[in-house]
Amino acid sequence: MPTASALPGLALLPAALAIPLIVLARRRPVLRETWSVLAALAQTAVVAAVLPSVLAGAAPTWRPLELAPGIFLELRADALGTLFALVASALWVATTIYSIGYTRAESEQRLTRYFASFALCLFATVGIAFAGNLLTFYFFYEVLTVAGYPLVIHRQTPEARQAGRVYLLYTLGGGVALLAAVAWTFSLTGTTDFVAGGIGALAGASAPVLWALFGLFFIGCGVKAAVVPLHTWLPVAMVAPTPVSALLHAVAVVKAGVFAFARVTGFVFGPALLHDIGAATALVWLAAATIVLASLAALVQDNLKRLLAFSTIGQLSYVVLGVALGTPAAFAGGVMHLASHALLKITLFFCAGAIAATAHLDRVSQFTGLGRRMPLTLGAFAAAAFMLAGLPPGVAFVSKWRLLTGAVDAGSWVAAGALLASAVLNIGYFAPIVIRAFAPAAPGTPSEVHEARPAMLVPLLCTAAAGLALGLAPDAGGWLLSLASAAAAAVTGPR
Amino acid sequence: MRAHLPILPLVISLAGALVIPVVALASRRLAWPLAVAAALGAAWAALAGVCDVIVHGASHYAVGGWAPPWGIEVVLDPLSAWSASAVAGVASMALLASGPAVDRRERDGAPAFYTLALVALTGFLGIIASGDMFNVFVFLEIAAIASYALVASAGGPSLAAAFRYIVLGTVGASFYLLGVGLLYALTGTLNMGDLAARLPEHSGSPLFVGGVVFVVIGLAIKMGLFPLHGWLPDAYTYAPTAVTSLLAGVATKAAAYALARMVWYVLRPHALPVTTVLAWTGAIAIIVGGVLALRQTDARRLLAYSSVSQLGYIALGLGLGNAVGLAGAYLHILNHAVMKSMLFMAVGAALYRGGRPHLTALGLGRSMPVTAACAVVAALSLIGLPPTGGFFSKWYLLQGALEAREPAFVGAVLAGSLLAVGYMYRLTEAIWVGGVVDHPPAEAPASVLIGLVVLALVTIAVGLTSAVLMRTVLLPATSGAF
């Protein structure tokens, strides 16, 4: 039930205000980083303030401006959007604190641009989460694309610039496809509003038109979501500083892509229509293939960040798989996995960054005995890795269990098989790292305990602990399970 | 005052052009502020015209009290008011930004430069305001002769470029005049309103066909529409950037406006495939211009070919044959004028501070952060990313292309965006992280920064208010043509 409220718009304000403040404080690093932390905290607080009314079934809606005749800039906090906004904002807090430690340890330059771009990314992410129609969504989606670019090329090495080029080519190319899809949807139906269960007027279009439209949406969302074969940019973008990989390439940017899939399948086409034209099955196959292929690719990586990137590609497609299956359990599981993967993968990236900044190692083959020197970091890594693989009692177990039951409900043995195969493969690529790290060190290597600095260690321990806590009590605080279930019920419930 | 509003921008600009040489006898330093003031005055009068049109509707002005069809008629309607404000507004910022470079390059020639610039502006405003086919020709030539001189003012290779511009510009003007002559022979009138009323009964006549073809081709040359754009790349590359930020912004737009007016409001050759040809030509221009822009290594030539591509968007919008597409073309006239003028200002600022036009030696990002940031805003608008104005003109053109049910047009609009990503990426990368300039780093002069920042704000403001602009000005006016 939409109710007029400025709260969803207010959620954009902290990040928007932080950008000029960060730029003004460019010669005073402490003040600059303070603004970043405060903005992250304020954004989390505003999003959390929306939560009670969303859980009560309301959808606070803010329509400040008419963008084009008949289409408003509309921000609406529904269950799905609030879940995403909450995860992104809370993890922004952790990442900002972690960034302060990491950038000091690595003596990074150009930090004003770095923190300002980060704020702009989170501004865009909240906009994406709360976008109430396709044009508003596209607006923030493109802002996110552009804002992510300075972070990818942050180190300005030739390699980073090459990565930036690949990143822009893929994401802006995907953006053009998305624009075509949005314009076409508007031209077919006369609306761009997200409607839970699908835009009714779309059902009148012929199957070839719907397939073509779905193809455009697939390219538009699939690039950011790194679905095979549109995934190539993500491993290349790992050249960015690790906090960027952690928040953007595990949470904000790539999750914007899978979130887009949730919006398009659940709120533009609707599961029923997608199923009728057969696109749902095609998407399930693509997601299943991505899950298995990415996990296989992760098996052979030596560079830890690239391994995590391939793992991300696989895990993102769990969400795509869930929303494509379209059964209540699968949709809820997919949406939940958006949160659980964010929490666990950011932990893994934090650990990778801590190892790189403290022990100056980035290849798994160099990790022998590292667990004895950095027991807390590697302990958190091991916990997050096994939780992400789906072992109970981690938070990913809860979401993967729902995905699996949803796949069985839908009778999709492809999906169920991919889920089970991937669980084995996950263990297959994470276990050797952990075993190697806790194996006895070769003689002659330093063995004293030398942990990462607290600003890096505390955030990664917190996110790992949160992953465990939400696994033990998935509805702790009454948000994760409730929001995911509410989103699934809105989409799959009787229309 | 209100009664004279249709002709006021023109008069202010012409008065400036006449006063500057006289005042320059006393002090040549006064030429720049006077020129900026005259252009700002013209822009103010043109904006007042937009408000007047919204409130009171279109008005007609008989110059010297001679009623049409004997006298010269000046028309203030939504589209002419819109285009005049775009042209005068962008020109005023371009003149403001041109100050330091002109001062360094021209020295004692500055009054002549500004006189020519205001004569050209008068010509552009005249093309837009005129309600009489022959007067459009007169103003086309006034603007063109001033432009030739401005392009040639850099000496060296700009002389050859200007000569080419003169030859092709004269061919275009002659074609136009020939077409007007044929139409006059057919109908006995030159007044646009009379022509529009009388032409339908002659629509089968060979004279009509010839007249339409000559008028359209003549204006297409003036507009730089592919494949008649031969004069454009050299003229934009070798003219001083103070000139290109003015001409690239507004010269082709005045011709584009005239073309739209002739096709949809005067000649209306709906039995002939004129609009279809325009749309297809535009679609091809979008692609060819974009591909050629991708291959350039000189920043100014890259921008010139990008103009060929962007003018293709305008031609496509003209030819789509629906109100939203035509309105999109008019919106793009404004947006492209703003963003191309900004990009030439930014490149001009880099050259002023010791950069070289080659993409590897342009670099200014760290020493000129404001200029570089504004260049990024213009680049985003050119690619068509929200929230800039350029996104919205592409959005409406896309709507128009979908309404026209021609997948090739939809594809051209989108492919043009992709190509723009490519060439604008090369330019912005050159600006931000490109080669190092071995001069002491310094931000652009204040007047350039003001021009850039004002136009950047306009780009974003147009984007955020596009719904209002479409509802109140553009859609009502373009709906009337269908």
CSV table of C-alpha atoms in Angstrom, one decimal, chain B residues 222-466:
chain,number,residue,atom,x,y,z
B,222,LYS,CA,24.3,24.5,-44.1
B,223,MET,CA,23.4,22.2,-41.2
B,224,GLY,CA,26.3,19.9,-41.9
B,225,LEU,CA,24.1,16.9,-42.4
B,226,PHE,CA,26.0,13.8,-43.6
B,227,PRO,CA,26.9,13.3,-46.5
B,228,LEU,CA,26.9,17.1,-47.1
B,229,HIS,CA,29.1,17.8,-44.1
B,230,GLY,CA,32.3,18.2,-46.1
B,231,TRP,CA,33.0,21.7,-44.8
B,232,LEU,CA,32.6,20.9,-41.2
B,233,PRO,CA,35.5,18.8,-39.9
B,234,ASP,CA,38.3,21.1,-41.2
B,235,ALA,CA,36.4,24.3,-40.2
B,236,TYR,CA,36.0,23.0,-36.6
B,237,THR,CA,39.6,21.7,-36.4
B,238,TYR,CA,41.5,24.7,-37.7
B,239,ALA,CA,39.3,27.6,-36.5
B,240,PRO,CA,40.3,29.2,-33.2
B,241,THR,CA,38.5,27.4,-30.3
B,242,ALA,CA,37.0,30.7,-29.4
B,243,VAL,CA,35.2,30.5,-32.7
B,244,THR,CA,34.3,26.9,-32.6
B,245,SER,CA,32.7,27.1,-29.2
B,246,LEU,CA,30.4,29.7,-30.8
B,247,LEU,CA,29.9,28.2,-34.3
B,248,ALA,CA,29.8,24.5,-33.3
B,249,GLY,CA,27.2,25.4,-30.7
B,250,VAL,CA,24.8,27.5,-32.7
B,251,ALA,CA,25.6,27.8,-36.5
B,252,THR,CA,24.4,24.3,-37.5
B,253,LYS,CA,21.5,24.6,-35.1
B,254,ALA,CA,20.0,27.6,-36.8
B,255,ALA,CA,20.1,25.8,-40.1
B,256,ALA,CA,18.6,22.7,-38.5
B,257,TYR,CA,15.8,24.8,-37.1
B,258,ALA,CA,15.1,26.3,-40.5
B,259,LEU,CA,15.0,22.9,-42.1
B,260,ALA,CA,12.5,21.6,-39.5
B,261,ARG,CA,10.4,24.7,-40.0
B,262,MET,CA,10.4,24.4,-43.8
B,263,VAL,CA,9.6,20.7,-43.8
B,264,TRP,CA,6.9,20.6,-41.2
B,265,TYR,CA,5.3,24.0,-41.2
B,266,VAL,CA,5.8,25.6,-44.6
B,267,LEU,CA,6.5,23.2,-47.5
B,268,ARG,CA,4.9,20.1,-45.9
B,269,PRO,CA,5.8,17.9,-48.9
B,270,HIS,CA,4.0,14.9,-47.5
B,271,ALA,CA,3.5,13.4,-51.0
B,272,LEU,CA,7.3,13.3,-51.4
B,273,PRO,CA,9.5,11.0,-49.4
B,274,VAL,CA,11.4,14.0,-47.9
B,275,THR,CA,11.0,13.1,-44.2
B,276,THR,CA,11.8,9.4,-44.9
B,277,VAL,CA,15.0,10.4,-46.6
B,278,LEU,CA,15.9,12.8,-43.8
B,279,ALA,CA,15.3,10.1,-41.2
B,280,TRP,CA,17.4,7.5,-42.9
B,281,THR,CA,20.1,10.1,-43.7
B,282,GLY,CA,20.1,11.0,-40.0
B,283,ALA,CA,20.3,7.4,-38.9
B,284,ILE,CA,23.3,6.8,-41.2
B,285,ALA,CA,24.9,10.1,-40.1
B,286,ILE,CA,24.7,9.0,-36.5
B,287,ILE,CA,26.6,5.8,-37.2
B,288,VAL,CA,29.1,7.2,-39.8
B,289,GLY,CA,29.9,10.3,-37.7
B,290,GLY,CA,30.4,8.2,-34.6
B,291,VAL,CA,32.7,5.7,-36.3
B,292,LEU,CA,34.7,8.5,-37.8
B,293,ALA,CA,34.9,10.3,-34.4
B,294,LEU,CA,36.3,7.1,-32.9
B,295,ARG,CA,39.2,7.2,-35.3
B,296,GLN,CA,40.4,10.7,-34.6
B,297,THR,CA,43.5,11.7,-32.6
B,298,ASP,CA,42.9,15.4,-32.7
B,299,ALA,CA,40.5,16.5,-30.0
B,300,ARG,CA,38.9,19.2,-32.1
B,301,ARG,CA,38.4,16.9,-35.1
B,302,LEU,CA,37.0,14.2,-32.8
B,303,LEU,CA,34.4,16.8,-31.6
B,304,ALA,CA,33.7,17.8,-35.2
B,305,TYR,CA,32.8,14.3,-36.2
B,306,SER,CA,30.8,13.9,-33.0
B,307,SER,CA,28.8,16.9,-34.3
B,308,VAL,CA,28.2,15.1,-37.6
B,309,SER,CA,26.8,12.2,-35.5
B,310,GLN,CA,24.7,14.4,-33.2
B,311,LEU,CA,23.3,16.4,-36.1
B,312,GLY,CA,22.2,13.0,-37.4
B,313,TYR,CA,20.1,12.7,-34.3
B,314,ILE,CA,18.4,16.0,-35.1
B,315,ALA,CA,17.8,15.0,-38.7
B,316,LEU,CA,16.4,11.6,-37.5
B,317,GLY,CA,14.0,13.4,-35.1
B,318,LEU,CA,12.9,15.7,-38.0
B,319,GLY,CA,12.1,12.7,-40.2
B,320,LEU,CA,10.4,10.4,-37.7
B,321,GLY,CA,7.1,12.0,-38.5
B,322,ASN,CA,5.6,12.1,-35.0
B,323,ALA,CA,5.3,14.9,-32.4
B,324,VAL,CA,7.5,13.3,-29.7
B,325,GLY,CA,10.3,12.7,-32.2
B,326,LEU,CA,10.2,16.2,-33.5
B,327,ALA,CA,10.1,17.6,-30.0
B,328,GLY,CA,13.1,15.4,-29.2
B,329,ALA,CA,14.9,16.9,-32.1
B,330,TYR,CA,14.2,20.5,-30.9
B,331,LEU,CA,15.3,19.5,-27.4
B,332,HIS,CA,18.5,18.1,-28.9
B,333,ILE,CA,19.1,21.3,-30.8
B,334,LEU,CA,19.4,23.0,-27.3
B,335,ASN,CA,21.2,20.1,-25.7
B,336,HIS,CA,23.8,19.7,-28.4
B,337,ALA,CA,24.4,23.4,-28.6
B,338,VAL,CA,25.1,23.5,-24.9
B,339,MET,CA,27.3,20.4,-24.7
B,340,LYS,CA,29.3,20.9,-27.8
B,341,SER,CA,30.0,24.5,-26.9
B,342,MET,CA,31.2,23.3,-23.4
B,343,LEU,CA,33.5,20.7,-24.9
B,344,PHE,CA,35.1,23.2,-27.3
B,345,MET,CA,35.5,25.6,-24.3
B,346,ALA,CA,37.2,22.9,-22.3
B,347,VAL,CA,39.6,22.0,-25.1
B,348,GLY,CA,40.2,25.7,-25.8
B,349,ALA,CA,41.1,26.2,-22.1
B,350,ALA,CA,43.6,23.3,-22.3
B,351,LEU,CA,45.2,24.8,-25.4
B,352,TYR,CA,45.2,28.2,-23.7
B,353,ARG,CA,47.2,26.7,-20.8
B,354,GLY,CA,49.8,25.1,-23.0
B,355,GLY,CA,48.2,21.8,-23.9
B,356,ARG,CA,48.2,20.5,-27.5
B,357,PRO,CA,45.2,19.3,-29.4
B,358,HIS,CA,46.5,15.8,-29.9
B,359,LEU,CA,44.7,13.4,-27.5
B,360,THR,CA,48.0,12.3,-25.9
B,361,ALA,CA,49.0,15.8,-25.0
B,362,LEU,CA,45.8,17.4,-23.9
B,363,GLY,CA,45.9,16.3,-20.2
B,364,LEU,CA,44.6,18.8,-17.7
B,365,GLY,CA,42.7,16.8,-15.1
B,366,ARG,CA,44.7,17.5,-12.0
B,367,SER,CA,45.7,21.1,-12.8
B,368,MET,CA,42.2,22.1,-14.1
B,369,PRO,CA,39.7,20.1,-12.0
B,370,VAL,CA,36.7,22.4,-12.6
B,371,THR,CA,37.2,22.5,-16.4
B,372,ALA,CA,37.7,18.7,-16.5
B,373,ALA,CA,34.6,18.1,-14.3
B,374,CYS,CA,32.5,20.3,-16.7
B,375,ALA,CA,33.9,18.4,-19.7
B,376,VAL,CA,32.8,15.2,-18.0
B,377,VAL,CA,29.3,16.6,-17.6
B,378,ALA,CA,29.2,17.6,-21.2
B,379,ALA,CA,30.5,14.1,-22.2
B,380,LEU,CA,27.8,12.4,-20.1
B,381,SER,CA,25.2,14.6,-21.9
B,382,LEU,CA,26.6,13.7,-25.2
B,383,ILE,CA,26.6,10.0,-24.5
B,384,GLY,CA,23.1,10.5,-23.1
B,385,LEU,CA,23.4,9.5,-19.5
B,386,PRO,CA,21.0,10.8,-16.8
B,387,PRO,CA,20.5,13.3,-15.3
B,388,THR,CA,21.8,15.5,-18.1
B,389,GLY,CA,19.7,17.0,-20.8
B,390,GLY,CA,21.3,14.8,-23.5
B,391,PHE,CA,19.7,11.8,-21.9
B,392,PHE,CA,16.2,13.2,-22.3
B,393,SER,CA,16.6,14.3,-25.9
B,394,LYS,CA,17.7,10.7,-26.6
B,395,TRP,CA,14.8,9.4,-24.6
B,396,TYR,CA,12.2,11.3,-26.6
B,397,LEU,CA,14.0,10.4,-29.9
B,398,LEU,CA,13.8,6.8,-28.8
B,399,GLN,CA,10.1,7.2,-28.0
B,400,GLY,CA,9.6,8.7,-31.5
B,401,ALA,CA,11.6,5.9,-33.2
B,402,LEU,CA,9.5,3.3,-31.4
B,403,GLU,CA,6.3,5.1,-32.4
B,404,ALA,CA,7.6,5.2,-36.0
B,405,ARG,CA,7.9,1.4,-35.7
B,406,GLU,CA,11.2,1.3,-37.5
B,407,PRO,CA,13.7,-0.9,-35.7
B,408,ALA,CA,16.6,0.6,-37.7
B,409,PHE,CA,15.9,4.0,-36.2
B,410,VAL,CA,15.8,2.6,-32.6
B,411,GLY,CA,19.0,0.8,-33.3
B,412,ALA,CA,20.7,4.0,-34.7
B,413,VAL,CA,19.8,6.0,-31.6
B,414,LEU,CA,21.2,3.3,-29.3
B,415,ALA,CA,24.3,2.6,-31.5
B,416,GLY,CA,25.0,6.3,-31.6
B,417,SER,CA,25.1,6.3,-27.8
B,418,LEU,CA,27.5,3.3,-27.8
B,419,LEU,CA,29.8,5.1,-30.3
B,420,ALA,CA,29.6,8.2,-28.2
B,421,VAL,CA,30.7,6.1,-25.2
B,422,GLY,CA,33.8,5.2,-27.2
B,423,TYR,CA,34.9,8.5,-28.5
B,424,MET,CA,33.9,10.5,-25.4
B,425,TYR,CA,35.8,8.0,-23.3
B,426,ARG,CA,38.9,8.7,-25.3
B,427,LEU,CA,38.5,12.4,-24.9
B,428,THR,CA,37.7,12.4,-21.2
B,429,GLU,CA,40.5,9.9,-20.5
B,430,ALA,CA,42.8,12.3,-22.4
B,431,ILE,CA,41.6,15.1,-20.3
B,432,TRP,CA,41.8,13.3,-16.9
B,433,VAL,CA,44.8,11.0,-17.1
B,434,GLY,CA,46.3,11.8,-20.5
B,435,GLY,CA,49.7,13.2,-21.2
B,436,VAL,CA,51.4,15.7,-18.9
B,437,VAL,CA,51.6,19.3,-19.9
B,438,ASP,CA,55.0,20.7,-19.2
B,439,HIS,CA,53.7,24.1,-18.2
B,440,PRO,CA,52.9,25.4,-14.7
B,441,PRO,CA,49.5,24.0,-13.9
B,442,ALA,CA,46.8,26.5,-13.7
B,443,GLU,CA,43.0,26.4,-13.8
B,444,ALA,CA,41.2,28.0,-16.8
B,445,PRO,CA,40.6,31.8,-16.7
B,446,ALA,CA,37.6,32.8,-14.6
B,447,SER,CA,35.5,33.8,-17.6
B,448,VAL,CA,35.9,30.4,-19.1
B,449,LEU,CA,35.0,28.7,-15.8
B,450,ILE,CA,31.9,30.9,-15.5
B,451,GLY,CA,30.8,29.9,-19.0
B,452,LEU,CA,31.5,26.2,-18.4
B,453,VAL,CA,29.8,26.1,-15.0
B,454,VAL,CA,26.7,28.0,-16.2
B,455,LEU,CA,26.3,25.7,-19.2
B,456,ALA,CA,26.9,22.6,-17.0
B,457,LEU,CA,24.1,23.7,-14.7
B,458,VAL,CA,21.9,24.4,-17.7
B,459,THR,CA,22.5,20.9,-19.0
B,460,ILE,CA,21.4,19.4,-15.7
B,461,ALA,CA,18.5,21.8,-15.2
B,462,VAL,CA,17.2,21.0,-18.7
B,463,GLY,CA,17.4,17.4,-17.8
B,464,LEU,CA,15.5,17.7,-14.6
B,465,THR,CA,12.8,20.0,-16.1
B,466,SER,CA,12.4,18.3,-19.4
